[in-house]
Amino acid sequence: MLLDALREQLHLTGTKKGCDHGQCGACTVHIDGQSALSCLTLAVMSEGRAITTIEGLARGEELHPVQEAFVKHDAFQCGYCTPGQIMAATALVQDRQQRSAAEIREAMSGNLCRCAAYANIIAAIQEAQRA
Ligand code: FES
Ligand code: FES
C-alpha cells in the first residue's frame, strides 16, 4: 500500500498508520492535491501522480498556514493523528470557502482524534480558512 511504501521504503514516517483499514484518517496524504487515505491506496496506482505528505507541506522554515494555526490553537495532544488532520484540513481549505464549525466537523469526520482535541482542531481550521 502507499502508506507502507512511504513509511518503509521512502522513510517518510510523518504519515501515520492508525487503523490500517480506512477508518481513522491518520494516513491522510494528498494525491494530485486531493485528500486520500494512503492505507487504502495501492502504491502502484499512484505512479506518475503527485503525492504530498506532511513532510512536504512547509516551505523550508515557513510553516503552511494550517500548520501555524494548529500550533497557535494547540490543536493536538499526543500528536499521532495530527499529520492526517493537517493534510485533510489543508485539502479542505484550499477552495477558500468559509465553512461553519458544523460544516468543518462534517468534512473532517473521517479524521479521528483519540485525545479528543476536536474543539481546538475546528478552531485552527476556522482560522486557517480566514488566512
Ligand atoms: S490508517 Fe488509514 S484510515 Fe486509519
Ligand atoms: S492528538 Fe492524540 S490522537 Fe489526536
Short mmCIF file of N, CA and C and ligand atoms in Angstrom, two decimals:
data_model
loop_
_atom_site.label_atom_id
_atom_site.label_comp_id
_atom_site.label_asym_id
_atom_site.label_seq_id
_atom_site.Cartn_x
_atom_site.Cartn_y
_atom_site.Cartn_z
N MET A 1 0.84 -1.19 0.00
CA MET A 1 0.00 0.00 0.00
C MET A 1 0.89 1.25 0.00
N LEU A 2 0.30 2.37 -0.44
CA LEU A 2 1.07 3.62 -0.48
C LEU A 2 1.61 3.99 0.90
N LEU A 3 0.81 3.77 1.94
CA LEU A 3 1.25 4.09 3.30
C LEU A 3 2.54 3.34 3.64
N ASP A 4 2.59 2.07 3.34
CA ASP A 4 3.79 1.27 3.65
C ASP A 4 4.97 1.69 2.79
N ALA A 5 4.70 2.01 1.52
CA ALA A 5 5.79 2.46 0.64
C ALA A 5 6.39 3.77 1.18
N LEU A 6 5.52 4.68 1.61
CA LEU A 6 6.02 5.96 2.15
C LEU A 6 6.85 5.73 3.40
N ARG A 7 6.33 4.92 4.31
CA ARG A 7 6.99 4.76 5.61
C ARG A 7 8.19 3.82 5.55
N GLU A 8 8.01 2.68 4.88
CA GLU A 8 9.04 1.64 4.94
C GLU A 8 10.11 1.79 3.86
N GLN A 9 9.70 2.19 2.65
CA GLN A 9 10.71 2.31 1.58
C GLN A 9 11.30 3.72 1.51
N LEU A 10 10.46 4.73 1.64
CA LEU A 10 10.94 6.11 1.49
C LEU A 10 11.30 6.75 2.84
N HIS A 11 10.97 6.05 3.92
CA HIS A 11 11.29 6.52 5.28
C HIS A 11 10.68 7.89 5.58
N LEU A 12 9.51 8.14 4.99
CA LEU A 12 8.75 9.34 5.31
C LEU A 12 7.73 8.94 6.38
N THR A 13 8.16 9.02 7.62
CA THR A 13 7.35 8.46 8.70
C THR A 13 6.36 9.47 9.31
N GLY A 14 6.27 10.64 8.70
CA GLY A 14 5.29 11.61 9.17
C GLY A 14 3.87 11.12 8.97
N THR A 15 3.62 10.38 7.93
CA THR A 15 2.30 9.80 7.67
C THR A 15 2.13 8.60 8.60
N LYS A 16 1.08 8.64 9.40
CA LYS A 16 0.93 7.63 10.45
C LYS A 16 0.00 6.48 10.05
N LYS A 17 0.32 5.31 10.61
CA LYS A 17 -0.57 4.15 10.45
C LYS A 17 -1.40 4.03 11.73
N GLY A 18 -2.69 4.21 11.58
CA GLY A 18 -3.59 4.05 12.72
C GLY A 18 -4.31 2.72 12.60
N CYS A 19 -5.48 2.77 12.01
CA CYS A 19 -6.31 1.56 11.90
C CYS A 19 -5.85 0.65 10.77
N ASP A 20 -5.24 1.22 9.73
CA ASP A 20 -4.84 0.49 8.52
C ASP A 20 -6.06 -0.07 7.78
N HIS A 21 -7.24 0.45 8.06
CA HIS A 21 -8.47 -0.04 7.42
C HIS A 21 -9.36 1.09 6.91
N GLY A 22 -8.81 2.27 6.72
CA GLY A 22 -9.62 3.36 6.16
C GLY A 22 -10.62 3.98 7.11
N GLN A 23 -10.39 3.84 8.41
CA GLN A 23 -11.40 4.33 9.35
C GLN A 23 -10.95 5.48 10.24
N CYS A 24 -9.67 5.81 10.26
CA CYS A 24 -9.22 6.82 11.24
C CYS A 24 -8.64 8.10 10.65
N GLY A 25 -8.16 8.04 9.41
CA GLY A 25 -7.63 9.24 8.76
C GLY A 25 -6.18 9.56 9.11
N ALA A 26 -5.54 8.76 9.96
CA ALA A 26 -4.15 9.06 10.36
C ALA A 26 -3.19 9.03 9.17
N CYS A 27 -3.56 8.30 8.14
CA CYS A 27 -2.66 8.09 6.99
C CYS A 27 -2.95 9.05 5.83
N THR A 28 -3.71 10.12 6.09
CA THR A 28 -4.13 11.01 5.01
C THR A 28 -2.95 11.71 4.34
N VAL A 29 -2.92 11.66 3.02
CA VAL A 29 -1.93 12.39 2.22
C VAL A 29 -2.71 13.11 1.12
N HIS A 30 -2.02 13.84 0.28
CA HIS A 30 -2.66 14.42 -0.91
C HIS A 30 -2.17 13.65 -2.14
N ILE A 31 -3.10 13.29 -2.99
CA ILE A 31 -2.76 12.74 -4.30
C ILE A 31 -3.32 13.71 -5.33
N ASP A 32 -2.44 14.29 -6.11
CA ASP A 32 -2.83 15.35 -7.05
C ASP A 32 -3.68 16.41 -6.36
N GLY A 33 -3.28 16.78 -5.16
CA GLY A 33 -3.93 17.87 -4.43
C GLY A 33 -5.19 17.49 -3.68
N GLN A 34 -5.64 16.26 -3.83
CA GLN A 34 -6.85 15.83 -3.13
C GLN A 34 -6.50 14.93 -1.95
N SER A 35 -7.28 15.06 -0.90
CA SER A 35 -7.09 14.22 0.27
C SER A 35 -7.31 12.75 -0.07
N ALA A 36 -6.42 11.87 0.41
CA ALA A 36 -6.58 10.44 0.13
C ALA A 36 -6.04 9.63 1.30
N LEU A 37 -6.64 8.48 1.52
CA LEU A 37 -6.18 7.58 2.58
C LEU A 37 -5.12 6.65 1.99
N SER A 38 -3.89 6.82 2.46
CA SER A 38 -2.80 6.05 1.85
C SER A 38 -2.85 4.58 2.25
N CYS A 39 -3.58 4.24 3.32
CA CYS A 39 -3.67 2.82 3.70
C CYS A 39 -4.63 2.05 2.78
N LEU A 40 -5.42 2.79 1.99
CA LEU A 40 -6.36 2.13 1.07
C LEU A 40 -5.93 2.31 -0.38
N THR A 41 -4.75 2.89 -0.58
CA THR A 41 -4.30 3.21 -1.94
C THR A 41 -3.13 2.32 -2.31
N LEU A 42 -3.26 1.60 -3.40
CA LEU A 42 -2.13 0.79 -3.85
C LEU A 42 -1.03 1.72 -4.36
N ALA A 43 0.20 1.47 -3.93
CA ALA A 43 1.32 2.32 -4.34
C ALA A 43 1.43 2.35 -5.86
N VAL A 44 1.20 1.21 -6.49
CA VAL A 44 1.38 1.14 -7.94
C VAL A 44 0.35 2.01 -8.67
N MET A 45 -0.80 2.23 -8.04
CA MET A 45 -1.83 3.08 -8.66
C MET A 45 -1.47 4.56 -8.57
N SER A 46 -0.45 4.88 -7.78
CA SER A 46 -0.05 6.28 -7.59
C SER A 46 1.07 6.69 -8.52
N GLU A 47 1.53 5.75 -9.34
CA GLU A 47 2.64 6.06 -10.23
C GLU A 47 2.29 7.23 -11.15
N GLY A 48 3.21 8.20 -11.22
CA GLY A 48 3.00 9.35 -12.11
C GLY A 48 2.12 10.43 -11.51
N ARG A 49 1.61 10.21 -10.30
CA ARG A 49 0.76 11.21 -9.66
C ARG A 49 1.55 11.96 -8.60
N ALA A 50 1.11 13.18 -8.29
CA ALA A 50 1.82 14.00 -7.30
C ALA A 50 1.35 13.62 -5.90
N ILE A 51 2.25 13.10 -5.10
CA ILE A 51 1.94 12.73 -3.72
C ILE A 51 2.57 13.76 -2.79
N THR A 52 1.77 14.34 -1.92
CA THR A 52 2.30 15.24 -0.90
C THR A 52 2.02 14.65 0.46
N THR A 53 3.05 14.58 1.29
CA THR A 53 2.88 14.12 2.67
C THR A 53 3.12 15.32 3.59
N ILE A 54 2.94 15.10 4.87
CA ILE A 54 3.13 16.19 5.83
C ILE A 54 4.54 16.78 5.72
N GLU A 55 5.51 15.96 5.32
CA GLU A 55 6.89 16.46 5.19
C GLU A 55 7.01 17.52 4.10
N GLY A 56 6.08 17.52 3.15
CA GLY A 56 6.18 18.42 2.00
C GLY A 56 5.33 19.67 2.11
N LEU A 57 4.74 19.89 3.27
CA LEU A 57 3.79 21.00 3.39
C LEU A 57 4.46 22.35 3.66
N ALA A 58 5.45 22.35 4.54
CA ALA A 58 6.13 23.60 4.87
C ALA A 58 7.05 23.99 3.71
N ARG A 59 7.27 25.31 3.59
CA ARG A 59 8.25 25.79 2.60
C ARG A 59 9.51 26.14 3.38
N GLY A 60 10.46 25.21 3.45
CA GLY A 60 11.66 25.44 4.25
C GLY A 60 11.28 25.63 5.70
N GLU A 61 11.64 26.76 6.26
CA GLU A 61 11.35 27.06 7.67
C GLU A 61 9.94 27.61 7.85
N GLU A 62 9.28 27.92 6.73
CA GLU A 62 7.97 28.58 6.82
C GLU A 62 6.85 27.54 6.82
N LEU A 63 6.13 27.49 7.93
CA LEU A 63 5.05 26.52 8.03
C LEU A 63 3.88 26.92 7.13
N HIS A 64 3.12 25.92 6.70
CA HIS A 64 1.88 26.16 5.99
C HIS A 64 0.90 26.84 6.97
N PRO A 65 0.03 27.74 6.49
CA PRO A 65 -0.92 28.40 7.39
C PRO A 65 -1.75 27.44 8.25
N VAL A 66 -2.06 26.28 7.74
CA VAL A 66 -2.80 25.30 8.55
C VAL A 66 -1.91 24.78 9.68
N GLN A 67 -0.66 24.53 9.40
CA GLN A 67 0.27 24.10 10.45
C GLN A 67 0.41 25.19 11.52
N GLU A 68 0.55 26.43 11.07
CA GLU A 68 0.66 27.55 12.02
C GLU A 68 -0.57 27.63 12.91
N ALA A 69 -1.74 27.47 12.29
CA ALA A 69 -2.99 27.57 13.05
C ALA A 69 -3.10 26.42 14.06
N PHE A 70 -2.65 25.22 13.70
CA PHE A 70 -2.68 24.10 14.64
C PHE A 70 -1.78 24.38 15.85
N VAL A 71 -0.62 24.97 15.59
CA VAL A 71 0.28 25.31 16.70
C VAL A 71 -0.36 26.37 17.58
N LYS A 72 -0.88 27.42 16.93
CA LYS A 72 -1.45 28.54 17.67
C LYS A 72 -2.62 28.09 18.56
N HIS A 73 -3.44 27.19 18.04
CA HIS A 73 -4.64 26.78 18.77
C HIS A 73 -4.44 25.50 19.59
N ASP A 74 -3.18 25.04 19.68
CA ASP A 74 -2.93 23.83 20.48
C ASP A 74 -3.83 22.69 20.02
N ALA A 75 -3.88 22.47 18.72
CA ALA A 75 -4.87 21.55 18.16
C ALA A 75 -4.38 20.10 18.16
N PHE A 76 -3.68 19.71 19.20
CA PHE A 76 -3.19 18.33 19.33
C PHE A 76 -2.81 18.09 20.79
N GLN A 77 -2.76 16.81 21.12
CA GLN A 77 -2.21 16.44 22.43
C GLN A 77 -1.05 15.48 22.19
N CYS A 78 -1.35 14.20 21.91
CA CYS A 78 -0.24 13.27 21.64
C CYS A 78 0.38 13.52 20.27
N GLY A 79 -0.41 14.04 19.34
CA GLY A 79 0.10 14.38 18.02
C GLY A 79 0.02 13.25 17.00
N TYR A 80 -0.46 12.08 17.41
CA TYR A 80 -0.43 10.95 16.45
C TYR A 80 -1.35 11.18 15.27
N CYS A 81 -2.50 11.76 15.52
CA CYS A 81 -3.46 11.98 14.42
C CYS A 81 -3.14 13.24 13.64
N THR A 82 -2.23 14.07 14.15
CA THR A 82 -2.06 15.44 13.65
C THR A 82 -1.63 15.53 12.18
N PRO A 83 -0.67 14.73 11.72
CA PRO A 83 -0.33 14.84 10.29
C PRO A 83 -1.55 14.59 9.40
N GLY A 84 -2.33 13.59 9.74
CA GLY A 84 -3.53 13.29 8.94
C GLY A 84 -4.55 14.41 9.04
N GLN A 85 -4.71 14.95 10.25
CA GLN A 85 -5.66 16.05 10.43
C GLN A 85 -5.22 17.24 9.57
N ILE A 86 -3.94 17.55 9.61
CA ILE A 86 -3.44 18.72 8.88
C ILE A 86 -3.55 18.50 7.37
N MET A 87 -3.26 17.31 6.91
CA MET A 87 -3.37 17.07 5.46
C MET A 87 -4.83 17.16 5.01
N ALA A 88 -5.74 16.62 5.80
CA ALA A 88 -7.17 16.70 5.45
C ALA A 88 -7.63 18.16 5.50
N ALA A 89 -7.19 18.89 6.52
CA ALA A 89 -7.60 20.28 6.67
C ALA A 89 -7.04 21.14 5.54
N THR A 90 -5.82 20.86 5.14
CA THR A 90 -5.20 21.63 4.07
C THR A 90 -5.95 21.44 2.75
N ALA A 91 -6.35 20.20 2.48
CA ALA A 91 -7.13 19.94 1.27
C ALA A 91 -8.48 20.65 1.37
N LEU A 92 -9.02 20.71 2.59
CA LEU A 92 -10.34 21.31 2.78
C LEU A 92 -10.31 22.82 2.53
N VAL A 93 -9.31 23.52 3.05
CA VAL A 93 -9.32 24.99 2.97
C VAL A 93 -8.82 25.52 1.63
N GLN A 94 -8.33 24.64 0.78
CA GLN A 94 -7.72 25.16 -0.45
C GLN A 94 -8.75 25.76 -1.41
N ASP A 95 -10.05 25.43 -1.23
CA ASP A 95 -11.05 26.04 -2.12
C ASP A 95 -11.49 27.42 -1.61
N ARG A 96 -10.93 27.84 -0.47
CA ARG A 96 -11.16 29.18 0.10
C ARG A 96 -12.62 29.43 0.49
N GLN A 97 -13.40 28.38 0.60
CA GLN A 97 -14.76 28.55 1.12
C GLN A 97 -14.71 28.82 2.62
N GLN A 98 -15.63 29.64 3.11
CA GLN A 98 -15.72 29.89 4.55
C GLN A 98 -16.78 28.94 5.12
N ARG A 99 -16.34 27.88 5.77
CA ARG A 99 -17.27 26.88 6.31
C ARG A 99 -17.58 27.17 7.77
N SER A 100 -18.77 26.81 8.17
CA SER A 100 -19.14 26.93 9.59
C SER A 100 -18.45 25.81 10.37
N ALA A 101 -18.48 25.94 11.69
CA ALA A 101 -17.89 24.89 12.53
C ALA A 101 -18.55 23.55 12.25
N ALA A 102 -19.88 23.55 12.06
CA ALA A 102 -20.59 22.30 11.80
C ALA A 102 -20.16 21.69 10.46
N GLU A 103 -19.97 22.54 9.47
CA GLU A 103 -19.53 22.04 8.15
C GLU A 103 -18.10 21.50 8.23
N ILE A 104 -17.26 22.16 8.98
CA ILE A 104 -15.88 21.66 9.13
C ILE A 104 -15.90 20.32 9.85
N ARG A 105 -16.71 20.23 10.89
CA ARG A 105 -16.81 18.98 11.66
C ARG A 105 -17.25 17.84 10.75
N GLU A 106 -18.23 18.11 9.91
CA GLU A 106 -18.73 17.09 8.98
C GLU A 106 -17.64 16.70 7.98
N ALA A 107 -16.97 17.72 7.42
CA ALA A 107 -15.94 17.45 6.40
C ALA A 107 -14.75 16.69 6.99
N MET A 108 -14.48 16.91 8.27
CA MET A 108 -13.32 16.28 8.92
C MET A 108 -13.72 15.01 9.69
N SER A 109 -14.93 14.53 9.47
CA SER A 109 -15.42 13.42 10.29
C SER A 109 -14.66 12.11 10.06
N GLY A 110 -13.91 12.03 8.97
CA GLY A 110 -13.12 10.83 8.72
C GLY A 110 -11.78 10.82 9.44
N ASN A 111 -11.47 11.91 10.13
CA ASN A 111 -10.20 12.00 10.85
C ASN A 111 -10.46 11.97 12.35
N LEU A 112 -10.14 10.86 12.96
CA LEU A 112 -10.42 10.67 14.38
C LEU A 112 -9.25 11.15 15.23
N CYS A 113 -9.57 11.61 16.43
CA CYS A 113 -8.55 12.02 17.40
C CYS A 113 -8.88 11.36 18.73
N ARG A 114 -8.04 10.44 19.14
CA ARG A 114 -8.31 9.71 20.39
C ARG A 114 -8.11 10.61 21.60
N CYS A 115 -7.37 11.70 21.43
CA CYS A 115 -7.20 12.66 22.53
C CYS A 115 -8.35 13.65 22.58
N ALA A 116 -9.26 13.57 21.60
CA ALA A 116 -10.43 14.45 21.56
C ALA A 116 -10.07 15.92 21.55
N ALA A 117 -9.11 16.28 20.71
CA ALA A 117 -8.72 17.69 20.59
C ALA A 117 -9.61 18.39 19.56
N TYR A 118 -10.81 17.90 19.38
CA TYR A 118 -11.65 18.36 18.27
C TYR A 118 -11.95 19.86 18.32
N ALA A 119 -12.26 20.39 19.50
CA ALA A 119 -12.63 21.81 19.57
C ALA A 119 -11.47 22.68 19.07
N ASN A 120 -10.27 22.33 19.45
CA ASN A 120 -9.10 23.12 19.03
C ASN A 120 -8.80 22.91 17.54
N ILE A 121 -9.02 21.70 17.06
CA ILE A 121 -8.80 21.42 15.64
C ILE A 121 -9.76 22.27 14.80
N ILE A 122 -11.01 22.33 15.20
CA ILE A 122 -12.01 23.12 14.47
C ILE A 122 -11.61 24.60 14.52
N ALA A 123 -11.19 25.08 15.68
CA ALA A 123 -10.77 26.48 15.81
C ALA A 123 -9.58 26.78 14.89
N ALA A 124 -8.65 25.85 14.81
CA ALA A 124 -7.47 26.04 13.95
C ALA A 124 -7.89 26.10 12.48
N ILE A 125 -8.80 25.23 12.09
CA ILE A 125 -9.22 25.21 10.68
C ILE A 125 -10.01 26.48 10.35
N GLN A 126 -10.82 26.94 11.30
CA GLN A 126 -11.56 28.18 11.06
C GLN A 126 -10.59 29.34 10.85
N GLU A 127 -9.53 29.36 11.64
CA GLU A 127 -8.55 30.43 11.46
C GLU A 127 -7.81 30.28 10.12
N ALA A 128 -7.46 29.05 9.79
CA ALA A 128 -6.71 28.82 8.54
C ALA A 128 -7.55 29.21 7.32
N GLN A 129 -8.85 28.97 7.38
CA GLN A 129 -9.66 29.31 6.20
C GLN A 129 -9.86 30.82 6.06
N ARG A 130 -9.63 31.55 7.14
CA ARG A 130 -9.68 33.01 7.06
C ARG A 130 -8.35 33.59 6.57
N ALA A 131 -7.28 32.80 6.73
CA ALA A 131 -5.93 33.32 6.45
C ALA A 131 -5.71 33.50 4.94
S1 FES B 1 -4.54 4.20 8.86
FE1 FES B 1 -5.55 4.77 7.06
S2 FES B 1 -7.51 5.36 7.72
FE2 FES B 1 -6.57 4.63 9.53
S1 FES B 2 -3.79 14.42 19.33
FE1 FES B 2 -3.71 12.39 20.14
S2 FES B 2 -4.91 11.27 18.73
FE2 FES B 2 -5.23 13.32 18.15
#
